[in-house]
mmCIF file of C-alpha atoms in Angstrom:
data_model
loop_
_atom_site.group_PDB
_atom_site.id
_atom_site.type_symbol
_atom_site.label_atom_id
_atom_site.label_comp_id
_atom_site.label_asym_id
_atom_site.label_seq_id
_atom_site.Cartn_x
_atom_site.Cartn_y
_atom_site.Cartn_z
ATOM 1 C CA MET A 143 4.699 88.804 -109.982
ATOM 2 C CA ASN A 144 6.178 90.845 -107.325
ATOM 3 C CA ILE A 145 6.176 94.434 -106.193
ATOM 4 C CA PHE A 146 9.536 95.088 -107.579
ATOM 5 C CA ARG A 147 8.677 93.921 -111.068
ATOM 6 C CA LEU A 148 5.187 95.616 -110.960
ATOM 7 C CA LEU A 149 6.772 98.950 -109.790
ATOM 8 C CA GLY A 150 9.345 98.364 -112.533
ATOM 9 C CA ASP A 151 6.826 97.818 -115.272
ATOM 10 C CA LEU A 152 4.744 100.837 -114.133
ATOM 11 C CA SER A 153 7.916 102.954 -114.124
ATOM 12 C CA HIS A 154 8.672 101.725 -117.651
ATOM 13 C CA LEU A 155 5.072 102.493 -118.580
ATOM 14 C CA LEU A 156 5.278 105.970 -117.048
ATOM 15 C CA ALA A 157 8.584 106.799 -118.866
ATOM 16 C CA ILE A 158 7.059 105.891 -122.329
ATOM 17 C CA ILE A 159 3.906 107.949 -121.625
ATOM 18 C CA VAL A 160 5.902 110.870 -120.411
ATOM 19 C CA LEU A 161 7.913 110.820 -123.616
ATOM 20 C CA LEU A 162 5.024 110.598 -125.884
ATOM 21 C CA LEU A 163 3.117 113.457 -124.008
ATOM 22 C CA LYS A 164 6.313 115.569 -124.174
ATOM 23 C CA ILE A 165 6.650 115.169 -127.956
ATOM 24 C CA TRP A 166 2.857 115.431 -128.517
ATOM 25 C CA LYS A 167 2.159 118.391 -126.281
ATOM 26 C CA THR A 168 5.256 120.522 -127.244
ATOM 27 C CA ARG A 169 5.084 119.328 -130.865
ATOM 28 C CA SER A 170 8.826 118.942 -130.512
ATOM 29 C CA CYS A 171 11.399 116.175 -130.002
ATOM 30 C CA ALA A 172 14.096 118.593 -129.193
ATOM 31 C CA GLY A 173 16.576 117.023 -126.761
ATOM 32 C CA ILE A 174 15.412 113.465 -127.549
ATOM 33 C CA SER A 175 17.605 110.898 -129.225
ATOM 34 C CA GLY A 176 15.850 109.328 -132.309
ATOM 35 C CA LYS A 177 18.526 106.705 -132.327
ATOM 36 C CA SER A 178 17.751 105.511 -128.929
ATOM 37 C CA GLN A 179 14.078 105.288 -129.765
ATOM 38 C CA ILE A 180 14.884 103.122 -132.944
ATOM 39 C CA LEU A 181 17.035 100.946 -130.661
ATOM 40 C CA PHE A 182 14.161 100.528 -128.272
ATOM 41 C CA ALA A 183 11.850 99.631 -131.154
ATOM 42 C CA ILE A 184 14.348 96.960 -132.187
ATOM 43 C CA VAL A 185 14.714 95.779 -128.665
ATOM 44 C CA TYR A 186 10.848 95.292 -128.097
ATOM 45 C CA THR A 187 10.439 93.884 -131.672
ATOM 46 C CA SER A 188 13.025 91.154 -131.175
ATOM 47 C CA ARG A 189 11.978 90.423 -127.526
ATOM 48 C CA TYR A 190 8.234 90.255 -127.983
ATOM 49 C CA LEU A 191 8.048 87.877 -130.959
ATOM 50 C CA ASP A 192 6.779 85.294 -128.497
ATOM 51 C CA LEU A 193 3.641 87.333 -128.367
ATOM 52 C CA VAL A 194 2.475 85.093 -131.238
ATOM 53 C CA THR A 195 3.773 81.888 -129.711
ATOM 54 C CA THR A 196 3.112 81.855 -126.082
ATOM 55 C CA TYR A 197 0.325 83.352 -123.903
ATOM 56 C CA ILE A 198 1.492 84.010 -120.328
ATOM 57 C CA SER A 199 -1.149 86.502 -119.057
ATOM 58 C CA ALA A 200 -3.459 89.275 -120.233
ATOM 59 C CA TYR A 201 -1.087 91.640 -118.357
ATOM 60 C CA ASN A 202 1.963 90.285 -120.066
ATOM 61 C CA THR A 203 0.278 90.515 -123.497
ATOM 62 C CA PHE A 204 -1.214 93.878 -123.029
ATOM 63 C CA MET A 205 2.022 95.531 -121.697
ATOM 64 C CA LYS A 206 3.982 93.973 -124.468
ATOM 65 C CA LEU A 207 1.694 95.414 -127.038
ATOM 66 C CA ILE A 208 1.739 98.859 -125.383
ATOM 67 C CA PHE A 209 5.559 98.878 -125.310
ATOM 68 C CA VAL A 210 5.883 97.983 -128.984
ATOM 69 C CA VAL A 211 3.224 100.298 -130.232
ATOM 70 C CA ALA A 212 4.534 103.173 -128.212
ATOM 71 C CA ALA A 213 8.086 102.609 -129.377
ATOM 72 C CA TYR A 214 6.962 102.775 -133.058
ATOM 73 C CA ALA A 215 4.665 105.706 -132.421
ATOM 74 C CA THR A 216 7.642 107.588 -130.885
ATOM 75 C CA VAL A 217 9.882 106.852 -133.846
ATOM 76 C CA TYR A 218 7.040 107.937 -136.132
ATOM 77 C CA LEU A 219 6.510 111.193 -134.343
ATOM 78 C CA MET A 220 10.285 111.892 -134.259
ATOM 79 C CA TYR A 221 11.106 111.029 -137.934
ATOM 80 C CA ILE A 222 8.027 111.869 -139.671
ATOM 81 C CA LYS A 223 5.437 113.994 -137.865
ATOM 82 C CA PHE A 224 7.715 116.227 -135.977
ATOM 83 C CA LYS A 225 10.876 115.654 -138.124
ATOM 84 C CA ALA A 226 11.610 119.352 -138.460
ATOM 85 C CA THR A 227 12.232 119.470 -134.637
ATOM 86 C CA TYR A 228 14.638 116.455 -134.590
ATOM 87 C CA ASP A 229 18.094 117.414 -133.539
ATOM 88 C CA HIS A 230 20.053 115.290 -135.977
ATOM 89 C CA ASN A 231 23.145 117.624 -135.488
ATOM 90 C CA HIS A 232 23.542 116.369 -131.973
ATOM 91 C CA ASP A 233 22.066 112.856 -132.266
ATOM 92 C CA THR A 234 25.196 111.336 -133.931
ATOM 93 C CA PHE A 235 25.846 108.171 -131.956
ATOM 94 C CA ARG A 236 26.512 105.265 -134.374
ATOM 95 C CA MET A 237 23.852 102.689 -133.615
ATOM 96 C CA GLU A 238 25.717 99.952 -135.534
ATOM 97 C CA PHE A 239 28.357 100.112 -132.747
ATOM 98 C CA LEU A 240 25.703 98.877 -130.439
ATOM 99 C CA VAL A 241 23.364 96.674 -132.675
ATOM 100 C CA ILE A 242 26.299 94.637 -134.163
ATOM 101 C CA PRO A 243 28.203 93.767 -130.928
ATOM 102 C CA SER A 244 24.941 92.950 -129.290
ATOM 103 C CA LEU A 245 24.013 90.500 -132.184
ATOM 104 C CA ILE A 246 27.450 88.967 -131.983
ATOM 105 C CA LEU A 247 27.472 88.597 -128.287
ATOM 106 C CA ALA A 248 23.906 87.066 -128.402
ATOM 107 C CA LEU A 249 25.261 84.455 -130.839
ATOM 108 C CA LEU A 250 28.205 83.690 -128.600
ATOM 109 C CA ILE A 251 26.507 83.848 -125.131
ATOM 110 C CA ASN A 252 23.003 82.612 -124.841
ATOM 111 C CA HIS A 253 21.122 79.844 -123.054
ATOM 112 C CA GLU A 254 20.162 77.952 -126.268
ATOM 113 C CA LEU A 255 21.036 78.434 -129.871
ATOM 114 C CA THR A 256 17.421 78.852 -131.218
ATOM 115 C CA VAL A 257 16.088 81.736 -133.221
ATOM 116 C CA LEU A 258 13.676 83.076 -130.558
ATOM 117 C CA GLU A 259 16.214 82.589 -127.754
ATOM 118 C CA VAL A 260 19.117 84.321 -129.619
ATOM 119 C CA LEU A 261 16.681 87.276 -130.545
ATOM 120 C CA TRP A 262 15.529 87.514 -126.812
ATOM 121 C CA THR A 263 19.259 87.441 -125.763
ATOM 122 C CA PHE A 264 20.086 90.112 -128.455
ATOM 123 C CA SER A 265 17.232 92.297 -127.212
ATOM 124 C CA ILE A 266 18.538 92.001 -123.546
ATOM 125 C CA TYR A 267 22.052 93.024 -124.592
ATOM 126 C CA LEU A 268 20.794 95.789 -126.867
ATOM 127 C CA GLU A 269 18.381 97.167 -124.266
ATOM 128 C CA SER A 270 21.361 97.533 -121.822
ATOM 129 C CA VAL A 271 23.139 99.965 -124.115
ATOM 130 C CA ALA A 272 20.121 101.457 -126.023
ATOM 131 C CA ILE A 273 20.197 104.608 -123.827
ATOM 132 C CA LEU A 274 23.672 105.490 -124.796
ATOM 133 C CA PRO A 275 22.629 107.820 -127.806
ATOM 134 C CA GLN A 276 20.241 109.664 -125.519
ATOM 135 C CA LEU A 277 22.815 110.234 -122.742
ATOM 136 C CA PHE A 278 25.509 111.180 -125.313
ATOM 137 C CA LEU A 279 22.917 113.745 -126.806
ATOM 138 C CA VAL A 280 22.412 115.177 -123.409
ATOM 139 C CA SER A 281 26.272 115.347 -122.765
ATOM 140 C CA LYS A 282 26.613 117.094 -126.188
ATOM 141 C CA THR A 283 23.903 119.676 -125.685
ATOM 142 C CA GLY A 284 25.006 120.033 -122.035
ATOM 143 C CA GLU A 285 21.480 120.127 -120.764
ATOM 144 C CA ALA A 286 18.134 118.550 -120.855
ATOM 145 C CA GLU A 287 14.524 119.788 -120.391
ATOM 146 C CA SER A 288 13.151 118.736 -116.994
ATOM 147 C CA ILE A 289 10.423 116.674 -118.609
ATOM 148 C CA THR A 290 13.157 114.799 -120.511
ATOM 149 C CA SER A 291 14.999 114.126 -117.195
ATOM 150 C CA HIS A 292 11.778 112.836 -115.571
ATOM 151 C CA TYR A 293 11.522 110.397 -118.689
ATOM 152 C CA LEU A 294 15.078 109.277 -118.111
ATOM 153 C CA PHE A 295 14.605 108.935 -114.340
ATOM 154 C CA ALA A 296 11.513 106.628 -114.930
ATOM 155 C CA LEU A 297 13.305 104.649 -117.714
ATOM 156 C CA GLY A 298 16.427 104.141 -115.519
ATOM 157 C CA SER A 299 14.624 103.164 -112.446
ATOM 158 C CA TYR A 300 12.565 100.562 -114.235
ATOM 159 C CA ARG A 301 15.555 98.237 -114.754
ATOM 160 C CA GLY A 302 16.864 99.132 -111.391
ATOM 161 C CA LEU A 303 13.657 97.814 -109.924
ATOM 162 C CA TYR A 304 14.010 94.780 -112.231
ATOM 163 C CA LEU A 305 17.304 93.957 -110.371
ATOM 164 C CA LEU A 306 15.398 93.980 -106.964
ATOM 165 C CA ASN A 307 12.854 91.758 -108.736
ATOM 166 C CA TRP A 308 15.631 89.267 -109.706
ATOM 167 C CA VAL A 309 17.012 89.305 -106.101
ATOM 168 C CA TYR A 310 13.540 88.470 -104.841
ATOM 169 C CA ARG A 311 12.862 85.748 -107.379
ATOM 170 C CA TYR A 312 16.205 84.224 -106.529
ATOM 171 C CA TYR A 313 15.153 83.742 -102.935
ATOM 172 C CA ALA A 314 11.435 83.187 -103.361
ATOM 173 C CA GLU A 315 11.519 81.158 -106.515
ATOM 174 C CA ASP A 316 14.910 79.789 -106.500
ATOM 175 C CA HIS A 317 15.973 80.560 -110.026
ATOM 176 C CA TYR A 318 17.883 83.316 -111.742
ATOM 177 C CA ASP A 319 18.926 84.378 -115.237
ATOM 178 C CA LEU A 320 22.496 85.697 -115.262
ATOM 179 C CA ILE A 321 22.311 87.040 -118.835
ATOM 180 C CA ALA A 322 19.403 89.300 -117.792
ATOM 181 C CA ILE A 323 20.974 90.180 -114.359
ATOM 182 C CA VAL A 324 24.377 91.176 -115.780
ATOM 183 C CA ALA A 325 22.740 93.155 -118.655
ATOM 184 C CA GLY A 326 20.541 94.737 -116.194
ATOM 185 C CA LEU A 327 23.331 95.790 -114.019
ATOM 186 C CA VAL A 328 25.206 97.371 -116.972
ATOM 187 C CA GLN A 329 22.022 99.147 -117.954
ATOM 188 C CA THR A 330 21.349 100.633 -114.589
ATOM 189 C CA VAL A 331 25.020 101.550 -113.964
ATOM 190 C CA LEU A 332 24.971 103.717 -117.219
ATOM 191 C CA TYR A 333 22.250 105.829 -115.579
ATOM 192 C CA CYS A 334 24.210 106.444 -112.399
ATOM 193 C CA ASP A 335 25.736 109.805 -113.127
ATOM 194 C CA PHE A 336 22.320 110.932 -114.548
ATOM 195 C CA PHE A 337 20.636 109.734 -111.309
ATOM 196 C CA TYR A 338 23.043 111.773 -109.362
ATOM 197 C CA LEU A 339 22.469 114.955 -111.275
ATOM 198 C CA TYR A 340 18.615 114.263 -111.319
ATOM 199 C CA ILE A 341 18.562 113.979 -107.468
ATOM 200 C CA THR A 342 20.975 116.774 -106.685
ATOM 201 C CA LYS A 343 19.629 119.291 -109.302
ATOM 202 C CA VAL A 344 16.278 118.438 -110.941
ATOM 203 C CA LEU A 345 14.484 117.504 -107.684
ATOM 204 C CA LYS A 346 15.624 121.034 -106.378
ATOM 205 C CA GLY A 347 13.914 122.577 -109.250
ATOM 206 C CA LYS A 348 17.160 123.403 -111.025
ATOM 207 C CA LYS A 349 17.549 122.579 -114.735
ATOM 208 C CA LEU A 350 19.653 119.370 -115.577
ATOM 209 C CA GLN A 351 22.999 121.049 -116.634
ATOM 210 C CA LEU A 352 25.933 118.724 -117.217
ATOM 211 C CA PRO A 353 29.271 120.243 -116.103
ATOM 212 C CA ALA A 354 30.793 121.630 -119.283
ATOM 213 C CA SER B 132 19.489 74.444 -115.086
ATOM 214 C CA TYR B 133 18.416 77.306 -117.255
ATOM 215 C CA LYS B 134 15.264 75.347 -118.329
ATOM 216 C CA ASN B 135 13.410 76.259 -115.224
ATOM 217 C CA VAL B 136 13.602 79.957 -115.588
ATOM 218 C CA PRO B 137 10.244 81.048 -116.701
ATOM 219 C CA LYS B 138 10.349 83.757 -119.613
ATOM 220 C CA ASP B 139 7.496 85.558 -118.115
ATOM 221 C CA GLU B 140 8.935 89.071 -117.680
ATOM 222 C CA LEU B 141 8.605 92.106 -119.940
#
């Protein structure tokens, strides 16, 4: 474990908690893409199947359980409990355009052709684009609540911190995983324009408004 | 080789 990965995991955990609190406290999921949340549930389900096969540490197991449970809880809140507040008119990104290519790519480019490894690779590819429906929703509505932008900032920072973790592990532990690194780069780059808007606007107390 | 990359990340 290193400080970059620890901060990354905590940033990820913070994002998930902020989102759950936003939906629970405001009893509304307006401005949140349910499709991205479904994609995250798929990502963690396909990545954390090794929960039943390999034990790495209490921390690893605990965090994986939190991420999976929180993903499904968010989907439940959005599509069942607070269904009436779900913005399905704007949340129109086609998930299959992300899931199917990720699955095909995972079958073509992976480290070994086993079920667990292909599912892990699929989860890595899918996670790198899973935020697209959310960013698409924000661009369609042209704005985002500040709590939603804090959620996105924490979520985008987590994988950016993981990039630093991989640099550290390359020098300190002399290994690297190109699949995770390339996907992590794509994932972090997708947040760049949002990061710019967040830092130039939200941190100055303005609302996150996308240029029309 | 890839074998020595531990799958210990979240």
